[in-house]
Amino acid sequence: MCLFMYVRKSLRRCYLSGVPGRCRNPRSRMTLSLANRQILLGITGGIAAYKSAELVRRLRDSGATVRVIMTPAATEFITPLTLQALSGNPVHTALLDPEAEAGMGHIELARWADLLLVAPASADFMARLAQGQGDDLLATVCLATRAPVCLAPAMNQAMWRNSATQANADILRQRGITLWGPAEGAQACGDTGPGRMLEVPELLALLASRFDTGLLAGQRVLITAGPTREAIDPVRYISNHSSGKMGFALAQACADAGAITTLVAGPVSLPTPARVTRIDVTSALEMHEAVMSRAGETDIVIAAAAVADFRPASVAADKIKKTAADTMTIELVKNPDIVASVTALPTAPFTVGFAAETQDVAGHALDKLQRKRLDMIIANDVGRRDIGFGSDDNAVTVYWPGGSAGFDKMVKQPLAQRLLEKLVELQRSKKQHH
Ligand code: C5P
């Protein structure tokens, strides 16, 4: 209880003080960047584990969903029950627990996370992670996840300074793991020096900054996503398997990058990303209208929707009845090509298309790039079952007039961020050449 009060007080001090580089303007941007995020918090054994309880509360206040994994040593410092109550989710503690695995297994947890933060990260945990060990649930999930992994080390100053710990820290950094802290100061053991876990507001600000790239600050982006549905009669339609996940991930990444983002979505069952204006449409004609009425005031258009190429020439007013004939014919007419209508505008925005192909991916993508006068096309092989439509992963090749780049299989959200970086680079070089 006393410890919590101490943390509260120090939080208030920190919020009010505006210490440069520490927790400046902590609330407003943070709440935005952390909304709807799925944060997996790993807690290892150390006295700083008490701060993790406050961290969970603040993350939830910021709109994030939090799941907690505790190592056995962590449960000696703070109870799983406390973390369960604060996170609103069951706490995961054991790797070989059939009941927990039946709920959300370790691989699902690893996949669920948008970011994995281990706070506090003990010297022992860092050593095990540096060795690539999978000897408990948290270490295993760190190995299995493709989400960014960040550590907030906390330990006695001599342990932190020890060359073994420093070597482990270097190995972890080389492998792309981010280390936040430790801070210097008075330690619970009475020592003074580096080894204190960063304070909760500092960790929140760092977490928020991971999602907030600022790459597209002030730009207006319009994204199409999902399938379209072309009505045959009041109960039937023609459509496709697009889940909308890639377009939604791109919309989230654009909003994170500071863009004013509008998402024109076909019928999909996905939550609207934070800070994104969503316009729901059903048919290609509706999508065309929604896009063309806005494209003139847009800097970037990303056409991720799988638009039906054709629609029934007429929609039957009543349900079509079965007849004795073995065949039936529906006359189809071509839908407008939305992305090609955008690039035909007198002052066309920077326009990105997608090519979902099952064969000769490169050939078709390059043909579309030229024919639709796109600035960039993102091509994927939807014939592969492990990626593409409906999957959480994707692997793509990007083509632009004069070049191409491959992006290996990864979760759609980090992939979306990487694709945006490429987009911004190409947009800048296009501006320079005009
Ligand atoms: O021609 P295809 O459908 O393969 O082209 C795919 C690209 O064109 C995607 O970016 C898709 O969103 C866009 N498209 C469109 N309107 C259509 C058909 C495709 O914007 N009617």
CSV table of C-alpha atoms and ligand atoms in Angstrom, one decimal:
chain,number,residue,atom,x,y,z
A,1,MET,CA,0.0,0.0,0.0
A,2,CYS,CA,2.8,2.4,1.0
A,3,LEU,CA,4.6,1.6,-2.2
A,4,PHE,CA,1.6,2.3,-4.3
A,5,MET,CA,1.2,5.7,-2.6
A,6,TYR,CA,4.8,6.5,-3.2
A,7,VAL,CA,4.4,5.6,-6.9
A,8,ARG,CA,1.3,7.7,-7.2
A,9,LYS,CA,3.1,10.7,-5.7
A,10,SER,CA,6.1,10.4,-7.9
A,11,LEU,CA,3.8,10.0,-10.9
A,12,ARG,CA,2.0,13.2,-10.0
A,13,ARG,CA,5.3,15.0,-9.5
A,14,CYS,CA,6.5,13.8,-12.9
A,15,TYR,CA,3.3,14.8,-14.7
A,16,LEU,CA,3.4,18.2,-13.3
A,17,SER,CA,7.1,19.0,-13.5
A,18,GLY,CA,7.5,18.7,-17.2
A,19,VAL,CA,11.2,17.6,-16.8
A,20,PRO,CA,12.7,17.8,-20.3
A,21,GLY,CA,13.3,14.5,-21.9
A,22,ARG,CA,11.5,12.6,-19.2
A,23,CYS,CA,7.8,12.9,-19.1
A,24,ARG,CA,6.9,16.0,-21.0
A,25,ASN,CA,3.2,16.2,-22.2
A,26,PRO,CA,2.7,12.6,-21.1
A,27,ARG,CA,-1.1,12.2,-21.3
A,28,SER,CA,-2.6,13.5,-24.5
A,29,ARG,CA,-0.4,11.9,-27.2
A,30,MET,CA,0.1,8.9,-25.1
A,31,THR,CA,-3.6,8.1,-24.8
A,32,LEU,CA,-3.9,8.4,-28.6
A,33,SER,CA,-0.9,6.2,-29.5
A,34,LEU,CA,-1.7,3.5,-27.0
A,35,ALA,CA,-5.5,3.2,-27.7
A,36,ASN,CA,-6.5,-0.3,-29.0
A,37,ARG,CA,-2.9,-1.6,-28.6
A,38,GLN,CA,-2.3,-5.1,-27.4
A,39,ILE,CA,0.5,-5.0,-25.0
A,40,LEU,CA,2.0,-8.1,-23.5
A,41,LEU,CA,3.7,-7.3,-20.2
A,42,GLY,CA,6.3,-9.7,-18.9
A,43,ILE,CA,7.2,-9.4,-15.3
A,44,THR,CA,10.4,-11.1,-13.9
A,45,GLY,CA,11.6,-11.4,-10.3
A,46,GLY,CA,12.7,-8.1,-8.8
A,47,ILE,CA,11.5,-5.5,-6.3
A,48,ALA,CA,10.6,-3.1,-9.1
A,49,ALA,CA,7.7,-5.6,-10.0
A,50,TYR,CA,5.5,-3.4,-7.8
A,51,LYS,CA,5.8,-0.6,-10.4
A,52,SER,CA,4.4,-3.0,-13.0
A,53,ALA,CA,1.0,-2.9,-11.3
A,54,GLU,CA,0.8,0.8,-11.8
A,55,LEU,CA,2.0,0.4,-15.4
A,56,VAL,CA,-0.8,-2.0,-16.1
A,57,ARG,CA,-3.4,0.5,-14.8
A,58,ARG,CA,-1.9,3.4,-16.8
A,59,LEU,CA,-1.8,1.3,-20.0
A,60,ARG,CA,-5.4,0.5,-19.6
A,61,ASP,CA,-6.3,4.1,-18.9
A,62,SER,CA,-4.6,4.9,-22.2
A,63,GLY,CA,-6.9,2.4,-24.0
A,64,ALA,CA,-4.5,-0.5,-24.4
A,65,THR,CA,-5.4,-4.1,-23.8
A,66,VAL,CA,-2.9,-5.7,-21.4
A,67,ARG,CA,-2.1,-9.4,-20.9
A,68,VAL,CA,0.5,-10.3,-18.2
A,69,ILE,CA,3.0,-13.1,-18.1
A,70,MET,CA,4.9,-13.6,-14.8
A,71,THR,CA,8.0,-15.7,-14.2
A,72,PRO,CA,7.8,-17.9,-11.1
A,73,ALA,CA,10.3,-15.5,-9.4
A,74,ALA,CA,8.0,-12.5,-10.1
A,75,THR,CA,5.2,-14.1,-8.2
A,76,GLU,CA,7.4,-13.9,-5.1
A,77,PHE,CA,7.2,-10.1,-5.3
A,78,ILE,CA,3.7,-9.5,-6.5
A,79,THR,CA,0.7,-11.8,-6.8
A,80,PRO,CA,-0.9,-12.9,-10.1
A,81,LEU,CA,-4.2,-12.0,-8.6
A,82,THR,CA,-3.3,-8.3,-8.3
A,83,LEU,CA,-2.2,-8.3,-12.0
A,84,GLN,CA,-5.3,-10.2,-13.0
A,85,ALA,CA,-7.5,-7.6,-11.3
A,86,LEU,CA,-5.7,-4.7,-12.8
A,87,SER,CA,-5.3,-6.1,-16.3
A,88,GLY,CA,-8.8,-7.6,-16.5
A,89,ASN,CA,-7.3,-10.7,-18.0
A,90,PRO,CA,-6.1,-14.0,-16.6
A,91,VAL,CA,-2.4,-13.9,-15.8
A,92,HIS,CA,-0.1,-16.4,-17.5
A,93,THR,CA,2.6,-18.0,-15.3
A,94,ALA,CA,3.4,-21.5,-16.5
A,95,LEU,CA,4.6,-22.9,-19.8
A,96,LEU,CA,3.3,-26.4,-19.3
A,97,ASP,CA,-0.2,-25.7,-18.0
A,98,PRO,CA,-2.7,-27.6,-20.1
A,99,GLU,CA,-5.6,-25.4,-18.8
A,100,ALA,CA,-3.9,-22.1,-19.7
A,101,GLU,CA,-2.7,-23.5,-23.0
A,102,ALA,CA,-6.3,-24.5,-23.8
A,103,GLY,CA,-7.3,-20.8,-23.2
A,104,MET,CA,-4.6,-18.8,-24.8
A,105,GLY,CA,-1.5,-20.9,-25.6
A,106,HIS,CA,2.1,-19.5,-25.7
A,107,ILE,CA,2.1,-19.2,-29.4
A,108,GLU,CA,-1.2,-17.4,-29.5
A,109,LEU,CA,0.1,-15.0,-26.8
A,110,ALA,CA,3.2,-14.4,-28.9
A,111,ARG,CA,1.0,-13.7,-31.9
A,112,TRP,CA,-1.5,-11.6,-30.0
A,113,ALA,CA,1.0,-8.9,-28.9
A,114,ASP,CA,1.5,-5.7,-30.8
A,115,LEU,CA,4.5,-5.2,-28.5
A,116,LEU,CA,6.1,-7.2,-25.7
A,117,LEU,CA,7.5,-5.3,-22.8
A,118,VAL,CA,9.4,-7.1,-20.0
A,119,ALA,CA,9.4,-4.8,-17.0
A,120,PRO,CA,11.2,-5.3,-14.8
A,121,ALA,CA,13.8,-7.4,-16.7
A,122,SER,CA,16.2,-9.1,-14.2
A,123,ALA,CA,19.8,-9.9,-14.9
A,124,ASP,CA,18.9,-13.6,-14.8
A,125,PHE,CA,16.1,-13.1,-17.4
A,126,MET,CA,18.4,-11.0,-19.7
A,127,ALA,CA,21.0,-13.8,-19.5
A,128,ARG,CA,18.5,-16.5,-20.4
A,129,LEU,CA,17.1,-14.4,-23.2
A,130,ALA,CA,20.6,-13.7,-24.6
A,131,GLN,CA,21.2,-17.5,-24.5
A,132,GLY,CA,18.0,-18.1,-26.5
A,133,GLN,CA,16.6,-20.3,-23.7
A,134,GLY,CA,12.9,-21.3,-23.6
A,135,ASP,CA,12.9,-22.5,-20.1
A,136,ASP,CA,9.8,-20.7,-18.9
A,137,LEU,CA,6.7,-19.2,-20.5
A,138,LEU,CA,8.0,-15.6,-20.8
A,139,ALA,CA,11.4,-16.6,-22.4
A,140,THR,CA,9.5,-18.9,-24.8
A,141,VAL,CA,7.1,-16.2,-25.8
A,142,CYS,CA,10.0,-13.8,-26.3
A,143,LEU,CA,11.5,-16.3,-28.7
A,144,ALA,CA,8.2,-17.0,-30.5
A,145,THR,CA,6.9,-13.5,-31.0
A,146,ARG,CA,7.5,-11.4,-34.0
A,147,ALA,CA,6.3,-8.2,-32.2
A,148,PRO,CA,8.9,-5.8,-31.0
A,149,VAL,CA,10.4,-6.8,-27.7
A,150,CYS,CA,11.5,-4.1,-25.2
A,151,LEU,CA,13.1,-4.6,-21.8
A,152,ALA,CA,13.2,-2.3,-18.8
A,153,PRO,CA,16.1,-3.7,-16.8
A,154,ALA,CA,16.1,-3.5,-13.1
A,155,MET,CA,18.7,-4.8,-10.8
A,156,ASN,CA,21.4,-3.9,-8.3
A,157,GLN,CA,23.9,-1.5,-9.7
A,158,ALA,CA,26.8,-3.9,-9.4
A,159,MET,CA,24.8,-6.6,-11.2
A,160,TRP,CA,24.1,-4.1,-14.0
A,161,ARG,CA,27.7,-3.0,-14.3
A,162,ASN,CA,28.9,-6.6,-14.3
A,163,SER,CA,30.6,-7.4,-17.6
A,164,ALA,CA,28.4,-10.5,-18.0
A,165,THR,CA,25.3,-8.4,-17.8
A,166,GLN,CA,26.7,-5.8,-20.1
A,167,ALA,CA,27.7,-8.5,-22.7
A,168,ASN,CA,24.2,-9.9,-22.5
A,169,ALA,CA,22.7,-6.4,-23.0
A,170,ASP,CA,24.9,-6.0,-26.1
A,171,ILE,CA,23.8,-9.3,-27.5
A,172,LEU,CA,20.1,-8.4,-27.0
A,173,ARG,CA,20.5,-5.0,-28.6
A,174,GLN,CA,22.3,-6.6,-31.6
A,175,ARG,CA,19.3,-8.9,-32.0
A,176,GLY,CA,16.9,-5.9,-32.3
A,177,ILE,CA,15.6,-6.0,-28.7
A,178,THR,CA,15.2,-2.5,-27.2
A,179,LEU,CA,16.5,-1.7,-23.8
A,180,TRP,CA,14.9,1.1,-21.9
A,181,GLY,CA,17.0,2.2,-19.0
A,182,PRO,CA,18.0,1.5,-16.3
A,183,ALA,CA,18.0,4.8,-14.6
A,184,GLU,CA,20.5,5.9,-12.0
A,185,GLY,CA,19.7,6.6,-8.4
A,186,ALA,CA,19.0,5.2,-5.0
A,187,GLN,CA,18.2,1.5,-5.0
A,188,ALA,CA,15.9,-0.5,-2.8
A,189,CYS,CA,19.0,-2.4,-1.5
A,190,GLY,CA,20.6,0.9,-0.3
A,191,ASP,CA,23.1,1.2,-3.1
A,192,THR,CA,23.2,4.1,-5.5
A,193,GLY,CA,23.9,3.8,-9.2
A,194,PRO,CA,22.5,2.5,-12.5
A,195,GLY,CA,19.9,-0.3,-12.1
A,196,ARG,CA,16.6,1.4,-11.3
A,197,MET,CA,13.7,0.5,-13.5
A,198,LEU,CA,12.4,3.6,-15.4
A,199,GLU,CA,9.3,5.2,-13.8
A,200,VAL,CA,5.9,4.3,-15.2
A,201,PRO,CA,5.3,7.7,-17.0
A,202,GLU,CA,8.7,7.3,-18.8
A,203,LEU,CA,7.8,3.7,-19.8
A,204,LEU,CA,4.4,4.9,-21.1
A,205,ALA,CA,6.0,7.7,-23.1
A,206,LEU,CA,8.5,5.3,-24.6
A,207,LEU,CA,5.8,2.7,-25.4
A,208,ALA,CA,3.7,5.4,-27.1
A,209,SER,CA,6.6,6.6,-29.1
A,210,ARG,CA,7.1,3.1,-30.5
A,211,PHE,CA,3.7,3.4,-32.2
A,212,ASP,CA,3.9,7.0,-33.1
A,213,THR,CA,6.3,7.4,-36.0
A,214,GLY,CA,5.3,10.9,-37.2
A,215,LEU,CA,6.3,10.0,-40.8
A,216,LEU,CA,3.1,11.3,-42.4
A,217,ALA,CA,2.5,14.2,-40.1
A,218,GLY,CA,-0.2,16.5,-41.6
A,219,GLN,CA,-0.8,14.4,-44.7
A,220,ARG,CA,-4.3,13.3,-45.7
A,221,VAL,CA,-4.5,9.6,-46.6
A,222,LEU,CA,-7.4,7.7,-48.0
A,223,ILE,CA,-7.4,3.9,-47.9
A,224,THR,CA,-9.8,1.4,-49.4
A,225,ALA,CA,-10.0,-2.0,-47.7
A,226,GLY,CA,-11.9,-5.3,-47.7
A,227,PRO,CA,-14.1,-6.8,-50.4
A,228,THR,CA,-17.0,-5.4,-52.2
A,229,ARG,CA,-20.4,-7.1,-52.4
A,230,GLU,CA,-22.3,-7.0,-55.7
A,231,ALA,CA,-26.0,-7.8,-55.2
A,232,ILE,CA,-27.7,-10.4,-57.4
A,233,ASP,CA,-31.0,-10.2,-55.6
A,234,PRO,CA,-32.1,-9.2,-52.1
A,235,VAL,CA,-30.4,-12.2,-50.5
A,236,ARG,CA,-27.4,-13.1,-52.8
A,237,TYR,CA,-24.3,-11.4,-53.8
A,238,ILE,CA,-20.9,-11.9,-55.6
A,239,SER,CA,-17.9,-11.2,-53.4
A,240,ASN,CA,-14.4,-12.5,-52.5
A,241,HIS,CA,-12.3,-13.6,-49.5
A,242,SER,CA,-10.6,-10.4,-48.7
A,243,SER,CA,-10.6,-9.9,-44.9
A,244,GLY,CA,-9.6,-6.2,-45.0
A,245,LYS,CA,-6.8,-6.9,-42.5
A,246,MET,CA,-3.9,-5.4,-44.6
A,247,GLY,CA,-5.9,-2.3,-45.4
A,248,PHE,CA,-6.9,-1.8,-41.7
A,249,ALA,CA,-3.3,-2.4,-40.6
A,250,LEU,CA,-2.2,0.3,-43.1
A,251,ALA,CA,-4.9,2.7,-41.8
A,252,GLN,CA,-3.6,2.1,-38.3
A,253,ALA,CA,0.0,2.7,-39.4
A,254,CYS,CA,-1.0,5.9,-41.2
A,255,ALA,CA,-2.8,7.2,-38.2
A,256,ASP,CA,0.3,6.3,-36.0
A,257,ALA,CA,2.4,8.2,-38.5
A,258,GLY,CA,0.4,11.3,-37.9
A,259,ALA,CA,-1.7,11.2,-41.1
A,260,ILE,CA,-5.4,12.4,-41.2
A,261,THR,CA,-6.6,9.0,-42.2
A,262,THR,CA,-9.9,8.0,-43.9
A,263,LEU,CA,-10.7,4.3,-44.4
A,264,VAL,CA,-13.3,3.4,-47.0
A,265,ALA,CA,-14.2,-0.2,-45.9
A,266,GLY,CA,-16.2,-2.8,-47.6
A,267,PRO,CA,-18.1,-5.3,-45.5
A,268,VAL,CA,-15.6,-6.7,-43.0
A,269,SER,CA,-15.9,-7.5,-39.3
A,270,LEU,CA,-12.8,-5.5,-38.0
A,271,PRO,CA,-12.7,-2.8,-35.3
A,272,THR,CA,-12.0,0.7,-36.6
A,273,PRO,CA,-8.3,1.6,-35.9
A,274,ALA,CA,-7.8,4.4,-33.4
A,275,ARG,CA,-8.0,7.9,-34.9
A,276,VAL,CA,-9.2,6.7,-38.2
A,277,THR,CA,-12.4,8.0,-39.9
A,278,ARG,CA,-14.3,5.0,-41.3
A,279,ILE,CA,-16.8,5.1,-44.1
A,280,ASP,CA,-18.6,1.8,-44.6
A,281,VAL,CA,-19.7,0.8,-48.1
A,282,THR,CA,-21.0,-2.3,-49.7
A,283,SER,CA,-20.7,-2.3,-53.5
A,284,ALA,CA,-17.9,-1.2,-55.9
A,285,LEU,CA,-20.1,1.7,-57.1
A,286,GLU,CA,-20.5,3.0,-53.5
A,287,MET,CA,-16.8,2.6,-52.9
A,288,HIS,CA,-16.1,4.5,-56.1
A,289,GLU,CA,-18.4,7.4,-55.0
A,290,ALA,CA,-16.9,7.5,-51.5
A,291,VAL,CA,-13.3,7.7,-52.9
A,292,MET,CA,-13.9,10.0,-55.8
A,293,SER,CA,-15.7,12.6,-53.7
A,294,ARG,CA,-12.6,12.8,-51.4
A,295,ALA,CA,-9.6,12.0,-53.7
A,296,GLY,CA,-9.2,15.6,-54.8
A,297,GLU,CA,-8.3,16.7,-51.2
A,298,THR,CA,-6.1,13.8,-50.5
A,299,ASP,CA,-2.3,13.5,-50.5
A,300,ILE,CA,-2.1,9.8,-50.7
A,301,VAL,CA,-4.5,7.1,-51.8
A,302,ILE,CA,-3.8,3.4,-50.9
A,303,ALA,CA,-6.1,1.0,-52.7
A,304,ALA,CA,-6.0,-2.1,-50.7
A,305,ALA,CA,-9.6,-3.2,-51.4
A,306,ALA,CA,-10.4,-6.3,-53.4
A,307,VAL,CA,-12.9,-4.6,-55.6
A,308,ALA,CA,-15.2,-6.9,-57.6
A,309,ASP,CA,-14.4,-6.4,-61.3
A,310,PHE,CA,-18.0,-7.0,-62.3
A,311,ARG,CA,-21.5,-6.6,-60.9
A,312,PRO,CA,-24.8,-8.1,-62.1
A,313,ALA,CA,-26.2,-5.9,-64.9
A,314,SER,CA,-29.4,-5.7,-62.9
A,315,VAL,CA,-30.4,-6.6,-59.3
A,316,ALA,CA,-33.6,-8.7,-59.1
A,317,ALA,CA,-36.2,-7.0,-57.0
A,318,ASP,CA,-37.2,-10.3,-55.5
A,319,LYS,CA,-35.3,-13.5,-54.6
A,320,ILE,CA,-34.6,-15.4,-57.7
A,321,LYS,CA,-36.4,-18.7,-57.7
A,322,LYS,CA,-34.9,-22.1,-58.5
A,323,THR,CA,-36.0,-23.3,-62.0
A,324,ALA,CA,-35.9,-26.7,-63.7
A,325,ALA,CA,-33.0,-25.7,-65.8
A,326,ASP,CA,-29.5,-27.0,-64.9
A,327,THR,CA,-27.8,-23.7,-65.6
A,328,MET,CA,-28.5,-20.1,-65.1
A,329,THR,CA,-26.8,-17.0,-66.5
A,330,ILE,CA,-26.2,-13.8,-64.8
A,331,GLU,CA,-25.2,-11.0,-67.0
A,332,LEU,CA,-22.3,-9.0,-65.5
A,333,VAL,CA,-21.1,-5.5,-66.3
A,334,LYS,CA,-17.7,-4.0,-65.5
A,335,ASN,CA,-17.3,-2.0,-62.4
A,336,PRO,CA,-15.3,1.3,-62.6
A,337,ASP,CA,-11.6,0.9,-61.7
A,338,ILE,CA,-11.4,3.0,-58.6
A,339,VAL,CA,-7.7,3.4,-58.4
A,340,ALA,CA,-7.4,4.1,-62.1
A,341,SER,CA,-10.0,6.8,-61.7
A,342,VAL,CA,-7.9,8.4,-59.0
A,343,THR,CA,-4.7,8.4,-61.0
A,344,ALA,CA,-6.6,9.9,-64.0
A,345,LEU,CA,-7.4,13.0,-61.9
A,346,PRO,CA,-5.7,16.2,-63.1
A,347,THR,CA,-3.8,16.5,-59.9
A,348,ALA,CA,-3.6,12.9,-58.8
A,349,PRO,CA,-2.4,12.1,-55.2
A,350,PHE,CA,0.5,9.7,-54.6
A,351,THR,CA,-1.3,6.5,-55.4
A,352,VAL,CA,-0.6,2.9,-54.2
A,353,GLY,CA,-2.3,-0.2,-55.5
A,354,PHE,CA,-2.2,-3.8,-54.6
A,355,ALA,CA,-1.8,-6.9,-56.8
A,356,ALA,CA,-3.1,-10.1,-55.3
A,357,GLU,CA,-2.0,-12.9,-57.7
A,358,THR,CA,-1.7,-16.6,-57.8
A,359,GLN,CA,0.8,-16.9,-60.6
A,360,ASP,CA,3.4,-14.7,-62.3
A,361,VAL,CA,3.1,-12.2,-59.5
A,362,ALA,CA,5.9,-9.9,-60.7
A,363,GLY,CA,4.6,-9.8,-64.3
A,364,HIS,CA,1.0,-8.9,-63.3
A,365,ALA,CA,2.1,-6.4,-60.7
A,366,LEU,CA,4.4,-4.5,-63.2
A,367,ASP,CA,1.6,-4.5,-65.8
A,368,LYS,CA,-0.8,-3.0,-63.3
A,369,LEU,CA,1.7,-0.5,-62.1
A,370,GLN,CA,2.0,0.8,-65.6
A,371,ARG,CA,-1.6,0.4,-66.8
A,372,LYS,CA,-3.2,2.0,-63.7
A,373,ARG,CA,-0.4,4.7,-63.6
A,374,LEU,CA,0.4,3.9,-60.0
A,375,ASP,CA,3.3,5.3,-58.0
A,376,MET,CA,3.8,2.1,-56.1
A,377,ILE,CA,2.2,-1.4,-56.1
A,378,ILE,CA,2.3,-4.0,-53.3
A,379,ALA,CA,2.2,-7.5,-54.7
A,380,ASN,CA,1.4,-10.7,-52.9
A,381,ASP,CA,1.0,-14.3,-53.8
A,382,VAL,CA,-2.5,-15.2,-52.5
A,383,GLY,CA,-1.9,-18.7,-53.7
A,384,ARG,CA,0.3,-19.3,-50.7
A,385,ARG,CA,-1.9,-20.5,-47.8
A,386,ASP,CA,0.3,-19.1,-45.0
A,387,ILE,CA,0.0,-15.5,-46.1
A,388,GLY,CA,-2.4,-13.1,-47.8
A,389,PHE,CA,-6.2,-13.3,-47.6
A,390,GLY,CA,-7.6,-13.8,-44.1
A,391,SER,CA,-4.1,-14.5,-42.7
A,392,ASP,CA,-2.4,-12.4,-40.0
A,393,ASP,CA,0.8,-12.5,-41.9
A,394,ASN,CA,1.9,-11.3,-45.2
A,395,ALA,CA,5.0,-11.3,-47.4
A,396,VAL,CA,5.1,-8.8,-50.3
A,397,THR,CA,7.2,-7.3,-53.0
A,398,VAL,CA,6.9,-3.6,-53.7
A,399,TYR,CA,7.4,-2.3,-57.3
A,400,TRP,CA,7.6,1.3,-58.4
A,401,PRO,CA,8.7,2.8,-61.7
A,402,GLY,CA,12.4,2.0,-61.6
A,403,GLY,CA,12.7,-0.4,-58.8
A,404,SER,CA,11.5,-3.1,-56.4
A,405,ALA,CA,12.0,-4.3,-52.8
A,406,GLY,CA,11.0,-7.5,-51.1
A,407,PHE,CA,9.5,-7.7,-47.6
A,408,ASP,CA,9.7,-11.1,-45.9
A,409,LYS,CA,6.8,-12.8,-44.1
A,410,MET,CA,5.7,-10.9,-41.0
A,411,VAL,CA,2.7,-9.8,-39.1
A,412,LYS,CA,0.5,-7.4,-41.1
A,413,GLN,CA,0.9,-4.5,-38.5
A,414,PRO,CA,4.7,-4.2,-38.5
A,415,LEU,CA,4.7,-4.9,-42.2
A,416,ALA,CA,2.3,-2.0,-42.7
A,417,GLN,CA,4.8,0.3,-40.9
A,418,ARG,CA,7.6,-0.9,-43.1
A,419,LEU,CA,5.5,-0.3,-46.2
A,420,LEU,CA,4.8,3.2,-45.1
A,421,GLU,CA,8.5,3.9,-44.7
A,422,LYS,CA,9.0,2.9,-48.3
A,423,LEU,CA,5.9,4.9,-49.4
A,424,VAL,CA,7.3,8.1,-47.8
A,425,GLU,CA,10.7,7.6,-49.4
A,426,LEU,CA,9.1,7.2,-52.8
A,427,GLN,CA,6.8,10.1,-52.3
A,428,ARG,CA,9.7,12.3,-51.3
A,429,SER,CA,11.7,11.3,-54.4
A,430,LYS,CA,8.7,11.9,-56.6
A,431,LYS,CA,8.3,15.4,-55.2
A,432,GLN,CA,12.0,16.1,-55.8
A,433,HIS,CA,11.7,15.1,-59.5
A,434,HIS,CA,8.7,17.3,-60.2
B,1,C5P,O1,-7.0,-5.2,-61.6
B,1,C5P,P1,-6.9,-5.7,-60.2
B,1,C5P,O2,-8.2,-5.8,-59.5
B,1,C5P,O3,-6.0,-6.9,-60.0
B,1,C5P,O4,-6.1,-4.5,-59.5
B,1,C5P,C1,-5.8,-4.4,-58.1
B,1,C5P,C2,-5.7,-3.0,-57.6
B,1,C5P,O5,-6.6,-2.1,-58.2
B,1,C5P,C3,-5.9,-2.9,-56.2
B,1,C5P,O6,-5.2,-1.8,-55.7
B,1,C5P,C4,-7.4,-2.6,-56.1
B,1,C5P,O7,-7.8,-2.0,-54.9
B,1,C5P,C5,-7.6,-1.7,-57.3
B,1,C5P,N1,-8.9,-1.8,-58.0
B,1,C5P,C6,-9.8,-0.7,-57.9
B,1,C5P,N2,-11.0,-0.8,-58.5
B,1,C5P,C7,-11.3,-1.9,-59.2
B,1,C5P,C8,-10.5,-3.0,-59.3
B,1,C5P,C9,-9.3,-2.9,-58.6
B,1,C5P,O8,-9.5,0.3,-57.2
B,1,C5P,N3,-12.5,-1.9,-59.8
